[in-house]
Short mmCIF file of C-alpha atoms and ligand atoms in Angstrom, two decimals:
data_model
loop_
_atom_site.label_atom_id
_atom_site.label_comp_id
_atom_site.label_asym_id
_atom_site.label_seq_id
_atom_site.Cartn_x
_atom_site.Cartn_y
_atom_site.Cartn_z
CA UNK A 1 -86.98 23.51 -11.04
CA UNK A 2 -85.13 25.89 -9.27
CA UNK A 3 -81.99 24.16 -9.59
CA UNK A 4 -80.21 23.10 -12.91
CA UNK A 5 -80.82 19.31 -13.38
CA UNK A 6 -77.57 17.16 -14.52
CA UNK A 7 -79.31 16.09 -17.28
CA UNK A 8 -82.12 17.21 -19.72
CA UNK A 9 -83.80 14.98 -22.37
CA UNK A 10 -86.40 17.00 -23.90
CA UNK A 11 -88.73 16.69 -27.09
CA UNK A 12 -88.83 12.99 -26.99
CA UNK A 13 -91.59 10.71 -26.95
CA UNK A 14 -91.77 8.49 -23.91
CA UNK A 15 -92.84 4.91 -24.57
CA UNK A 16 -94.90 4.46 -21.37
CA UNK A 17 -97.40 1.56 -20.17
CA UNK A 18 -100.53 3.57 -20.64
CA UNK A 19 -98.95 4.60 -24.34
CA UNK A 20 -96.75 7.36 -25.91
CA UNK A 21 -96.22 10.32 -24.24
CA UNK A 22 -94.75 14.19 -25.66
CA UNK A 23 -92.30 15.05 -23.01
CA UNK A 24 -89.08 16.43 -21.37
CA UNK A 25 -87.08 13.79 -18.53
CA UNK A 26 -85.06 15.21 -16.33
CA UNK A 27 -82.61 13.91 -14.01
CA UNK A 28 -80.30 14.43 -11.02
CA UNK A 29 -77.72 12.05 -8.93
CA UNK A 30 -78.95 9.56 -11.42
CA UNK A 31 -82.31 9.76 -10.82
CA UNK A 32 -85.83 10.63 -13.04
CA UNK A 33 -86.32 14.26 -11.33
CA UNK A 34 -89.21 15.21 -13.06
CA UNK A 35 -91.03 14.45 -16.46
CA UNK A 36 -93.57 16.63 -18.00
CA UNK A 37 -93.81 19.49 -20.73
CA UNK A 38 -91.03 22.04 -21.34
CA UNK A 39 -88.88 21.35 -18.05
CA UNK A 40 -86.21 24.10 -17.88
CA UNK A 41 -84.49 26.45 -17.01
CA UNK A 42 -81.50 24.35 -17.65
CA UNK A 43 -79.36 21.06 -17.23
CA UNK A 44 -75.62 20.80 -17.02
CA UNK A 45 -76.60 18.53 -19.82
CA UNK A 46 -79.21 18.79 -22.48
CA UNK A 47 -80.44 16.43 -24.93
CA UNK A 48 -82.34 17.33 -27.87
CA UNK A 49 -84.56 14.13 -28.66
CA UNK A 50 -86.99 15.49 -31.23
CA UNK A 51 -88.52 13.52 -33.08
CA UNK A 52 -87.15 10.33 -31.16
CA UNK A 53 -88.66 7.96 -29.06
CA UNK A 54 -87.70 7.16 -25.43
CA UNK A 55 -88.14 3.67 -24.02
CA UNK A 56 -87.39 2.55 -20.64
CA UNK A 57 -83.57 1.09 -20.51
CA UNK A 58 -83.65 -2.57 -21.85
CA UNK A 59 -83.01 -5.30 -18.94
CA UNK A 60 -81.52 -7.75 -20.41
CA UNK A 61 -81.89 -10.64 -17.83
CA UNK A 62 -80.30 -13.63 -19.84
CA UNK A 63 -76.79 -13.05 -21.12
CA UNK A 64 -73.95 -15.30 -20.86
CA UNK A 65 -70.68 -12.96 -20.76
CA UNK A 66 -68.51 -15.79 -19.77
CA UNK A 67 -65.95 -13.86 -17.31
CA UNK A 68 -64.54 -14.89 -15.23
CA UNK A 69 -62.33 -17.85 -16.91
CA UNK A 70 -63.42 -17.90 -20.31
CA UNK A 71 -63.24 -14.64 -21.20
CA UNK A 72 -62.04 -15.87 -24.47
CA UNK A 73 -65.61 -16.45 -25.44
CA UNK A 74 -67.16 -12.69 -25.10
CA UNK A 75 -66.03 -11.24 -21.15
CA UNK A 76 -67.97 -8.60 -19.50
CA UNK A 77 -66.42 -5.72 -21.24
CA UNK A 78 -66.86 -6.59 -24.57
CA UNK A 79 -70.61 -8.12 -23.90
CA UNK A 80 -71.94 -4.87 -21.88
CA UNK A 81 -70.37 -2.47 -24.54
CA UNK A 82 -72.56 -4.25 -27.59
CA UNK A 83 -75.74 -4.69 -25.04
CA UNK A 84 -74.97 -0.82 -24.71
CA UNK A 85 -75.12 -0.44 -28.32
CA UNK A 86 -78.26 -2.58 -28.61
CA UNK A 87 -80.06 -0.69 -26.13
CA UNK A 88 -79.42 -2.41 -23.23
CA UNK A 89 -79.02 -0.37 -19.87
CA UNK A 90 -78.47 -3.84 -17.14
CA UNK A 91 -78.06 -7.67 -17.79
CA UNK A 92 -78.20 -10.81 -15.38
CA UNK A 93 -75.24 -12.67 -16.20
CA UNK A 94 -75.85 -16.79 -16.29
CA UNK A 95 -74.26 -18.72 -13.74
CA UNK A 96 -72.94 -21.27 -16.43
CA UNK A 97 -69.55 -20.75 -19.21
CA UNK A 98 -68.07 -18.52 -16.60
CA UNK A 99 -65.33 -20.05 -15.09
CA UNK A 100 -65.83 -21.38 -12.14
CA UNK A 101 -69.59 -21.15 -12.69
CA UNK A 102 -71.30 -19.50 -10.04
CA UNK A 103 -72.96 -22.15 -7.50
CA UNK A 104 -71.55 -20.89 -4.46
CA UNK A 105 -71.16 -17.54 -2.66
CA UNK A 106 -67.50 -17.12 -3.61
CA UNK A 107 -68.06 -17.70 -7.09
CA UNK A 108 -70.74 -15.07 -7.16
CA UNK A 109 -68.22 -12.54 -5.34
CA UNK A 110 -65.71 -13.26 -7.89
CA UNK A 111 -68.00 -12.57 -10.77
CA UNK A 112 -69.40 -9.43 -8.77
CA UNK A 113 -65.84 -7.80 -8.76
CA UNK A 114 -64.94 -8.86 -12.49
CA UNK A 115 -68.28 -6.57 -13.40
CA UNK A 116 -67.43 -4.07 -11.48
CA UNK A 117 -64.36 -3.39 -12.89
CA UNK A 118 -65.26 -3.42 -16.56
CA UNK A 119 -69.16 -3.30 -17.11
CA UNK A 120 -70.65 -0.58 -18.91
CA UNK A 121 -73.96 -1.19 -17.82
CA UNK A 122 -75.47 -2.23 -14.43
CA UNK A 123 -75.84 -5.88 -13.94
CA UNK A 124 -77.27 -8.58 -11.73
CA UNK A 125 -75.85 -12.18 -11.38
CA UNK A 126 -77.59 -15.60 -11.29
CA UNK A 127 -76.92 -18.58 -9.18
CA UNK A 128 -76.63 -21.98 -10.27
CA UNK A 129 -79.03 -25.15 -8.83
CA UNK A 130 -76.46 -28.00 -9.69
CA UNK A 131 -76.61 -31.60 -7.80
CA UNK A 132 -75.40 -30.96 -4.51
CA UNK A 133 -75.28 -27.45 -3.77
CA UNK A 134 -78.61 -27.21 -2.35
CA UNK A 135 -77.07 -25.73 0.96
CA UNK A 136 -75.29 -22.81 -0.87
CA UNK A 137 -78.81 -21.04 -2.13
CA UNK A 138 -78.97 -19.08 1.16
CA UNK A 139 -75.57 -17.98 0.79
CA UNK A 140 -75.80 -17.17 -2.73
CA UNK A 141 -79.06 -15.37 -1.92
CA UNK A 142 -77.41 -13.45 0.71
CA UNK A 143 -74.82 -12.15 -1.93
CA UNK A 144 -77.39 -10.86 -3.75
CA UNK A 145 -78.03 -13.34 -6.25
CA UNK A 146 -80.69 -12.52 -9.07
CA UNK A 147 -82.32 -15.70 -8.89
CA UNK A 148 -81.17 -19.75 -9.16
CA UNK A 149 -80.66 -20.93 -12.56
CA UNK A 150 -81.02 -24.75 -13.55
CA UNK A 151 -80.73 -27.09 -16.55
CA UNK A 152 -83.39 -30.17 -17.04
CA UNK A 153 -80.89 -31.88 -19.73
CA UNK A 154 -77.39 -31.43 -20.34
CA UNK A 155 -75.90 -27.85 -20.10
CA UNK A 156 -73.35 -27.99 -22.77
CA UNK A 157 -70.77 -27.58 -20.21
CA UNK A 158 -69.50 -30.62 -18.01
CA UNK A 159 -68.58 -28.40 -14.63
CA UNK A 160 -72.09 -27.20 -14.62
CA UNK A 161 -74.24 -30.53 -14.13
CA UNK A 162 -77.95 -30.64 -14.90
CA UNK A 163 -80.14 -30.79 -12.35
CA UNK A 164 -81.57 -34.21 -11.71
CA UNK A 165 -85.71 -34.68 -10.84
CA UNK A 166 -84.32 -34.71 -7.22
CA UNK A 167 -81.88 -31.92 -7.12
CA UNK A 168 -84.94 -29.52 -8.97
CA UNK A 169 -87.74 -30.66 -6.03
CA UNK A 170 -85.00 -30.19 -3.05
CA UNK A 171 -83.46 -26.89 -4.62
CA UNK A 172 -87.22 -25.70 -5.27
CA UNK A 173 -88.11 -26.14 -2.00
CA UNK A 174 -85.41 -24.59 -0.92
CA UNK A 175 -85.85 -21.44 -2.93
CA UNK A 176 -89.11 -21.07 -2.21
CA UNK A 177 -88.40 -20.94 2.20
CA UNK A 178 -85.64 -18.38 1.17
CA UNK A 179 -88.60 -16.58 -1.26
CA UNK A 180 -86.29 -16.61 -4.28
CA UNK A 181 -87.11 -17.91 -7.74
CA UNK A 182 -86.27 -20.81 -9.73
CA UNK A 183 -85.54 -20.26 -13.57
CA UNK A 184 -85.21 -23.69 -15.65
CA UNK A 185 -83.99 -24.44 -19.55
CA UNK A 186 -86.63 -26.56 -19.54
CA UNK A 187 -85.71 -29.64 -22.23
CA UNK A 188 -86.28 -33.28 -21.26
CA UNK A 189 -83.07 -35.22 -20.57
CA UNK A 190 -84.39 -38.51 -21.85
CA UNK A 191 -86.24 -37.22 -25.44
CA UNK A 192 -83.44 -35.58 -25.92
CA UNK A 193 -80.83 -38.49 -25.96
CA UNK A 194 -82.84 -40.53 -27.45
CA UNK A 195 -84.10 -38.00 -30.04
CA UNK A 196 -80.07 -37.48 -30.61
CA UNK A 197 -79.50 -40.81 -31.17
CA UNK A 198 -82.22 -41.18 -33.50
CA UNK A 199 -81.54 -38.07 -35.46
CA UNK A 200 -77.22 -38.82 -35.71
CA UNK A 201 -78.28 -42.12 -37.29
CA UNK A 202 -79.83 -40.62 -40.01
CA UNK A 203 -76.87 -37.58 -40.72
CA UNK A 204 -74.72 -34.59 -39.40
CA UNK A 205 -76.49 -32.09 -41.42
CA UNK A 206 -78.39 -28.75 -40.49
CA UNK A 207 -81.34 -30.30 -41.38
CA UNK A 208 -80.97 -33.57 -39.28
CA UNK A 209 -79.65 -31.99 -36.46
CA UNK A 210 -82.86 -29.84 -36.07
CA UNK A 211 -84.93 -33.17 -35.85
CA UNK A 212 -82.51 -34.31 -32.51
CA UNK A 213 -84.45 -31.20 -30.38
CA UNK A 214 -87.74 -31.00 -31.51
CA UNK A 215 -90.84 -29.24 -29.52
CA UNK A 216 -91.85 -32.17 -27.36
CA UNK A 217 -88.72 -32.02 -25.39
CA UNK A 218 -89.57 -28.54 -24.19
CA UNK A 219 -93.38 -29.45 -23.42
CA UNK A 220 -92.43 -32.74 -21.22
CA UNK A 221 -89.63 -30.42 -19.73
CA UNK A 222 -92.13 -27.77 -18.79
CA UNK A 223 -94.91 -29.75 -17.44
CA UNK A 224 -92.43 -31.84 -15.11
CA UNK A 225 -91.17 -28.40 -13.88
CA UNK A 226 -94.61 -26.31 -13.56
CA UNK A 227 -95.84 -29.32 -11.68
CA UNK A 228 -92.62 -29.64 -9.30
CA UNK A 229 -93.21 -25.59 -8.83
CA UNK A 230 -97.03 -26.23 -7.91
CA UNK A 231 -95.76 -28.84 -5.25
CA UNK A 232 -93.16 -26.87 -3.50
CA UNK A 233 -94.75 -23.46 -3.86
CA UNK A 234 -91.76 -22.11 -5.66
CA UNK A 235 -91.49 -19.29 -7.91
CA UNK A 236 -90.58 -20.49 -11.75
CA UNK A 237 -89.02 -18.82 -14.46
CA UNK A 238 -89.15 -20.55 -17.92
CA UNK A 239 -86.41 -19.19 -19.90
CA UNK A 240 -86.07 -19.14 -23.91
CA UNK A 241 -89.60 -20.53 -23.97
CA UNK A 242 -89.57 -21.33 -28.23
CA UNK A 243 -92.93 -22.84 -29.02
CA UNK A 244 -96.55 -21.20 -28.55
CA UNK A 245 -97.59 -24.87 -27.31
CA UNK A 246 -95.27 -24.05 -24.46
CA UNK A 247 -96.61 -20.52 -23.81
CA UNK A 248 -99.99 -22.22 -23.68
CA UNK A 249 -98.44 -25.28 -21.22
CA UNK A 250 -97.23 -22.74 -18.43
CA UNK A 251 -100.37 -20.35 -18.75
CA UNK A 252 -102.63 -23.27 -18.04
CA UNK A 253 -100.13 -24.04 -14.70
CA UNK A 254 -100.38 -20.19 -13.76
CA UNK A 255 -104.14 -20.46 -13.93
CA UNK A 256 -103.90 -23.10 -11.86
CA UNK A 257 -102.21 -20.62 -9.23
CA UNK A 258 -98.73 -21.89 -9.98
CA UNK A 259 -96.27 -18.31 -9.87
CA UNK A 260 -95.17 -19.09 -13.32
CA UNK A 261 -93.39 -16.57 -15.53
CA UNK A 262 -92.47 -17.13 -19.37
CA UNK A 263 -89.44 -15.66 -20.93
CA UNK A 264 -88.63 -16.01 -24.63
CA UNK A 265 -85.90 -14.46 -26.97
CA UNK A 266 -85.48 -12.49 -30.07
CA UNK A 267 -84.09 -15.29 -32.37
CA UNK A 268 -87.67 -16.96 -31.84
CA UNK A 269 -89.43 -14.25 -32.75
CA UNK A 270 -87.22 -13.40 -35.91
CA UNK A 271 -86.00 -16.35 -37.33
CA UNK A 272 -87.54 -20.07 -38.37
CA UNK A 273 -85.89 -23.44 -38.62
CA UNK A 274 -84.94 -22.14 -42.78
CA UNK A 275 -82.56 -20.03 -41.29
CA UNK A 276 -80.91 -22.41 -39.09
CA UNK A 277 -79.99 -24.00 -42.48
CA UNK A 278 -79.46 -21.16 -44.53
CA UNK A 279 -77.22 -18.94 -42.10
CA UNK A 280 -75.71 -22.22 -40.23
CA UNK A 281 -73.70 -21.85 -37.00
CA UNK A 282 -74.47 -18.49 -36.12
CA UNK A 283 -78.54 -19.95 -35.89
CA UNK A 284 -77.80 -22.87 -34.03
CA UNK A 285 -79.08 -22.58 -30.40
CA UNK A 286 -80.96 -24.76 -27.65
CA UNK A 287 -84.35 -25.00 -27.74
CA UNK A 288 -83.48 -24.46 -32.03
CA UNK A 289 -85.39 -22.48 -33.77
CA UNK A 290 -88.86 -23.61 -34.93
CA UNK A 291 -90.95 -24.02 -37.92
CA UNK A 292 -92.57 -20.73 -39.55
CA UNK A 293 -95.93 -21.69 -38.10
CA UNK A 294 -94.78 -21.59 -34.30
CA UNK A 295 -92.82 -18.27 -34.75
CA UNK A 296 -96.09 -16.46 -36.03
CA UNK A 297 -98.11 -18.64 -33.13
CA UNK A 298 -95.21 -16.98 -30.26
CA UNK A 299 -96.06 -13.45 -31.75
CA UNK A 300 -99.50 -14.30 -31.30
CA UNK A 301 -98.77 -15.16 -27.67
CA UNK A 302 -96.83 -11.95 -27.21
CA UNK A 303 -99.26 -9.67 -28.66
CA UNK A 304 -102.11 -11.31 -26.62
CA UNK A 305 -99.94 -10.61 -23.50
CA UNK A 306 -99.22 -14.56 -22.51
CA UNK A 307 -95.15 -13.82 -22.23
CA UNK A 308 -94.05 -12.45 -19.53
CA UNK A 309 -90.29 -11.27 -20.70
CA UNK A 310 -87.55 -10.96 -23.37
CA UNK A 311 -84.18 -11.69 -22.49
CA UNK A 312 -81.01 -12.33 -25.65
CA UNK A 313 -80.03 -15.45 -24.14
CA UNK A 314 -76.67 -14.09 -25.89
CA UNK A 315 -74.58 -17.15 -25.75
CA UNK A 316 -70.93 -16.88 -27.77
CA UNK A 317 -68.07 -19.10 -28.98
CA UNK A 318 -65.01 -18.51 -30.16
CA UNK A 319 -65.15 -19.20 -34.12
CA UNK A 320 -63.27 -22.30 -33.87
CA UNK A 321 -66.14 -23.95 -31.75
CA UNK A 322 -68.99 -22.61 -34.25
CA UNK A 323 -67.33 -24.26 -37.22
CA UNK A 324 -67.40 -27.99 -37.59
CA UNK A 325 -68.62 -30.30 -40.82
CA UNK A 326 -70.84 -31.84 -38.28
CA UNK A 327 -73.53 -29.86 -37.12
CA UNK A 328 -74.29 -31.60 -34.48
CA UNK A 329 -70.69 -30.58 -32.79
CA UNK A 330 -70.85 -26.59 -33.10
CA UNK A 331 -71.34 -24.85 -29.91
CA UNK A 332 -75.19 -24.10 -29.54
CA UNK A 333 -75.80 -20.65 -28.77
CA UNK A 334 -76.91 -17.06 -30.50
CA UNK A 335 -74.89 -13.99 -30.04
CA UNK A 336 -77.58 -11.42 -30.00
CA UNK A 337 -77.58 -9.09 -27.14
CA UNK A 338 -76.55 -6.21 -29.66
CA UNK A 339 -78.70 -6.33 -32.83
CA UNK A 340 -81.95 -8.33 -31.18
CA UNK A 341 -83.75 -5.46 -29.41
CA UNK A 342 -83.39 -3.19 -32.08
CA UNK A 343 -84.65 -6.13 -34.66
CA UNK A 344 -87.24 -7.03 -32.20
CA UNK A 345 -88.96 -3.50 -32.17
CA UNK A 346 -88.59 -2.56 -35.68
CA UNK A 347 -90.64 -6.24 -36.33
CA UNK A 348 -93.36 -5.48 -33.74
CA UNK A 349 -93.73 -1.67 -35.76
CA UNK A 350 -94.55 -4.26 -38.83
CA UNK A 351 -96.88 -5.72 -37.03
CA UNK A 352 -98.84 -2.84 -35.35
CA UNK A 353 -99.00 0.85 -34.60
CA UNK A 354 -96.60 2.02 -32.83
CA UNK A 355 -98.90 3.24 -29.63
CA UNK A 356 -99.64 -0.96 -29.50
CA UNK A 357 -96.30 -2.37 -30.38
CA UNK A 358 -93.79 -0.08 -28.47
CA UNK A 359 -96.00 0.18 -25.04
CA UNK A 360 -96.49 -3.69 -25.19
CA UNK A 361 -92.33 -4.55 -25.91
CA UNK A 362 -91.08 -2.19 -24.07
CA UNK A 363 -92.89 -4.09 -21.08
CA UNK A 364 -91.55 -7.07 -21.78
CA UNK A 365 -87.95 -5.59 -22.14
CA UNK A 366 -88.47 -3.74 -18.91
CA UNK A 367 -91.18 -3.47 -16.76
CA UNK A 368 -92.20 -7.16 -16.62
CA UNK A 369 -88.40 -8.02 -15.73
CA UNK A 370 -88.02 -5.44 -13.00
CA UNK A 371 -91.11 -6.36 -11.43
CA UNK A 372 -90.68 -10.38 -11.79
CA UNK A 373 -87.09 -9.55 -10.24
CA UNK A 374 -88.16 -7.47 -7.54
CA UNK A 375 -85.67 -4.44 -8.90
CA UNK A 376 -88.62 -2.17 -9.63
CA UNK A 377 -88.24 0.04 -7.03
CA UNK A 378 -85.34 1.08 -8.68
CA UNK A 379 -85.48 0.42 -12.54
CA UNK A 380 -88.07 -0.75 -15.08
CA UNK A 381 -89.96 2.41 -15.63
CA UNK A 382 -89.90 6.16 -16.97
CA UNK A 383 -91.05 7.61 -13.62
CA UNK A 384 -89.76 9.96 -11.04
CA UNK A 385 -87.55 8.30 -8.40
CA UNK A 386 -86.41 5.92 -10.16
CA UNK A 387 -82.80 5.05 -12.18
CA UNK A 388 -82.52 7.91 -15.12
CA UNK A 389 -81.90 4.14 -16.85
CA UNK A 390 -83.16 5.09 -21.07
CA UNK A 391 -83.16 3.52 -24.22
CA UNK A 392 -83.32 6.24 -27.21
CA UNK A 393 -84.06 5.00 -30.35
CA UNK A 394 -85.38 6.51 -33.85
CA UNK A 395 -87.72 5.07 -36.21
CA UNK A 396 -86.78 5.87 -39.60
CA UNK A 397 -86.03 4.41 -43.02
CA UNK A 398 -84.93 0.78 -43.37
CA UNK A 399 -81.00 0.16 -43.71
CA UNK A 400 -79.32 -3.09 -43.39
CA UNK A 401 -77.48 -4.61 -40.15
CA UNK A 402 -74.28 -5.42 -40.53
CA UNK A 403 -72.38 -8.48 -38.51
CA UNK A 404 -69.42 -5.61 -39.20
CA UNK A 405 -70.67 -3.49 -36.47
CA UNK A 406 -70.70 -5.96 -34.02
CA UNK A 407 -68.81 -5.15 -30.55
CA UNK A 408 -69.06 -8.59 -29.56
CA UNK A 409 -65.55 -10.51 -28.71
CA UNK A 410 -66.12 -12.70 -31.62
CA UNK A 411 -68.08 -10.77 -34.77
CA UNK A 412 -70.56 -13.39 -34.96
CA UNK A 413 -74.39 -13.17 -35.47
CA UNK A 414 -77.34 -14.50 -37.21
CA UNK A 415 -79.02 -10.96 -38.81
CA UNK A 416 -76.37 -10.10 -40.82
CA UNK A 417 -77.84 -8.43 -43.71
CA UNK A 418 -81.29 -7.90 -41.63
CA UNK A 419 -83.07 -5.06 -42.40
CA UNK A 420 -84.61 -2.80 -39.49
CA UNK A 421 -86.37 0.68 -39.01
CA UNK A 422 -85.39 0.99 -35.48
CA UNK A 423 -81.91 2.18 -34.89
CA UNK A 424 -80.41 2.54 -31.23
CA UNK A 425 -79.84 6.31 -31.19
CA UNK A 426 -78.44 6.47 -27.46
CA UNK A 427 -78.34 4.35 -24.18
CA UNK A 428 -78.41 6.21 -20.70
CA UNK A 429 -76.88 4.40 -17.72
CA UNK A 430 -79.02 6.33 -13.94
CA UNK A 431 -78.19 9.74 -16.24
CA UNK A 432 -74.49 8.80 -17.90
CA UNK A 433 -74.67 8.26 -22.02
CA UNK A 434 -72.88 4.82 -22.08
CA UNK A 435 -73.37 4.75 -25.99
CA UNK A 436 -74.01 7.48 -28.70
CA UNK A 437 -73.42 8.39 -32.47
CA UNK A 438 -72.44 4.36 -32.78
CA UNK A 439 -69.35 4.58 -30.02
CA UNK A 440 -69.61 3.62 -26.53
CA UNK A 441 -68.55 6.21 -24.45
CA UNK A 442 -65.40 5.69 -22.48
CA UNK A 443 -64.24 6.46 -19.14
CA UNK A 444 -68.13 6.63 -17.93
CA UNK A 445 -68.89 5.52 -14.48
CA UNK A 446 -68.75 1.85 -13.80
CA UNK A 447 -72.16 -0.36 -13.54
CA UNK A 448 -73.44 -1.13 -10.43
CA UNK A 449 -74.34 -4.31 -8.72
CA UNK A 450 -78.32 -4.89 -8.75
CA UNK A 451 -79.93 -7.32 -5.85
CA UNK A 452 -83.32 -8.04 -5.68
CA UNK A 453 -85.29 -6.26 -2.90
ZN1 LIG B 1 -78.87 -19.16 -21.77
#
């Protein structure tokens, strides 16, 4: 290097796919310059990450941020400063809660210029597959949509509608001429009503109200939709997949050469059904969480490398809508986008060595995403070219999280009191510190607008 470099991160380990890795990163325009032993002579910046380690930045490809129109909720600025401070270096905002929700080009543009003003991070945006707005995919593609996001039962939100059996084959189809991909909450409409109406006969406690959504709904869901993906050759994305038995359900499709990917959240991986009634509203979310036995059965699936990605599905209500005497009426969603990642490693460092655990997460927080959304020319990896995009972190002692710390809109959050070894020592936006020292840095460059290639 002939040249000083903008920015120097040296001593760190690197948390790469073939394992960890002793070395400097250096970057330029935003870019990974070059990566290898003792870079110098000198940056305009320098880092000194001893003894830390250096994962790729977090993609975050679920979040609802709710902005425009309910901003209320969480908005853009508030949501990309806590994914910041959880690691987080993009997002893919949900085309539902936003108001109006994006299923049209113009919706999409609207959101587009909201982020642009007031992320932290980069971001990409979803489109919606609602009845009737089959002929707007190609539009919303053209705006650089992420991908088209559908419900199979009720969304939680009347303007966005779910999508009917014959609204999911036509906008499949459709996708899959325009080569973009389909991503489903996949919960049966009709087990779930009548599951409801079973369960609200019985009570309007915690306890009850976990019987109404129970893991059958998600399996029916997901075979209707791997099998409507094998017939129209469309590309599916299973979000917040919350049972192993559903894991299982979609690899079977895959090895039957449906292009099937699996996503699945923190909250299943770090919380049972016990916590939805110990904790309350803050726990309550769609798929719920499950039984002990099928949390320890998804880490199984994750550490045998059967999911695909990780995403916060961080979903947030003002207080007034998470506080009811009936359960069944709080607003169903987990704000976790801030202390889940963090949570999330420190569990898998439980679990196994760190040369297993961090390689194998840090794939499913990055890599996988990148690569399932065609961005990983640009992002998803430690490697020269690409975005200087990094998630520090430290491994140390145990302390406590704290619901106190929370940047979110609304301090709200179900591992209040959690204890982790992982804490988020710095986030690095294409070679700008966007979060440091527990502030988010302010007056940075704005995030950019990601489209898949
Ligand atoms: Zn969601």
């Amino acid at each position: 290097m002939g040249e000083p470099c903008d920015l120097l991160v040296r001593g760190a380990t690197l948390v790469t796919a073939g394992g960890l890795v002793r070395a400097d990163i250096a970057a330029s325009g935003g870019r990974i310059v070059e990566i290898g032993p003792d870079l110098g002579p000198g940056a305009r910046e320098t880092i000194d990450a001893t003894g830390l380690h250096v994962l790729p930045g977090i993609i975050d490809s679920h979040v609802h941020f709710n902005e425009p129109g309910r901003t209320e909720w969480e908005g853009i600025e508030t949501g990309s400063s806590s994914l910041a401070a959880g690691g987080g270096t993009a997002f893919f905002d949900m085309p539902l809660n936003s108001l109006p929700p994006v299923t049209n080009a113009a919706s999409l543009a609207l959101k587009r210029a909201a982020a642009e003003r007031t992320s932290r991070t980069d971001f990409a945006i979803w489109g919606g597959l609602v009845p009737g707005n089959v002929d707007d995919l190609e539009p919303m593609r053209d705006a650089g949509a992420i991908g088209f996001k559908s419900f199979m039962c009720g969304s939680g939100v009347e303007e966005f509608e779910r999508a009917d059996p014959a609204t999911l084959r036509a906008g499949m189809k459709r996708a899959a001429a325009l080569g973009m991909l389909v991503a489903v909450h996949a919960e049966d409409e009709d087990l779930a009503r009548l599951r409801t109406a079973e369960a609200r006969a019985r009570g309007t406690d915690a306890r009850t109200w976990l019987t109404s959504r129970p893991v059958e709904l998600e399996l029916a869901a997901i075979r209707t939709a791997v099998d409507m993906a094998g017939e129209t050759g469309c590309s599916l994305h299973i979000v917040h997949v919350s049972s192993p038995d559903g894991v299982a359900l979609a690899r079977e499709a895959r090895a039957r050469g449906v292009d099937v990917s699996i996503e699945t959240c923190p909250h299943y991986l770090l919380l049972n059904e016990d916590d939805v009634v110990a904790r309350g509203a803050p726990a309550k979310c769609f798929p719920p969480l499950r039984p002990e036995a099928l949390r320890l059965g998804l880490w199984n699936a994750l550490e045998s490398g059967r999911i695909d990605t990780v995403g916060s599905d961080h979903s947030p209500a003002p207080p007034e809508m998470k506080r009811s005497s009936n359960f069944f009426e709080i607003w169903g969603g987990i704000s976790g986008c801030q202390h889940g990642f963090g949570l999330l490693l420190s569990e898998a460092l439980a679990r196994q060595a760190p040369g297993v655990a961090l390689p194998r997460l840090s794939g499913l927080l990055s890599a996988n995403v990148a690569r399932r959304f065609r961005i990983d020319r640009t992002k998803g990896r430690l490697a020269v070219g690409l975005d200087a995009d990094m998630t520090i972190i430290e491994i140390g002692p145990e302390h406590a999280l704290s619901n106190a710390e929370l940047l979110y809109r609304h301090r709200q959050g179900p591992y209040d009191g959690r204890r982790s070894r992982v804490r988020i020592d710095r986030t690095i936006v294409r070679g700008s510190t966007v979060f440091s020292q527990g502030r988010v840095a302010l007056g940075g460059p704005a995030g950019q607008f990601i489209r898949p290639a």
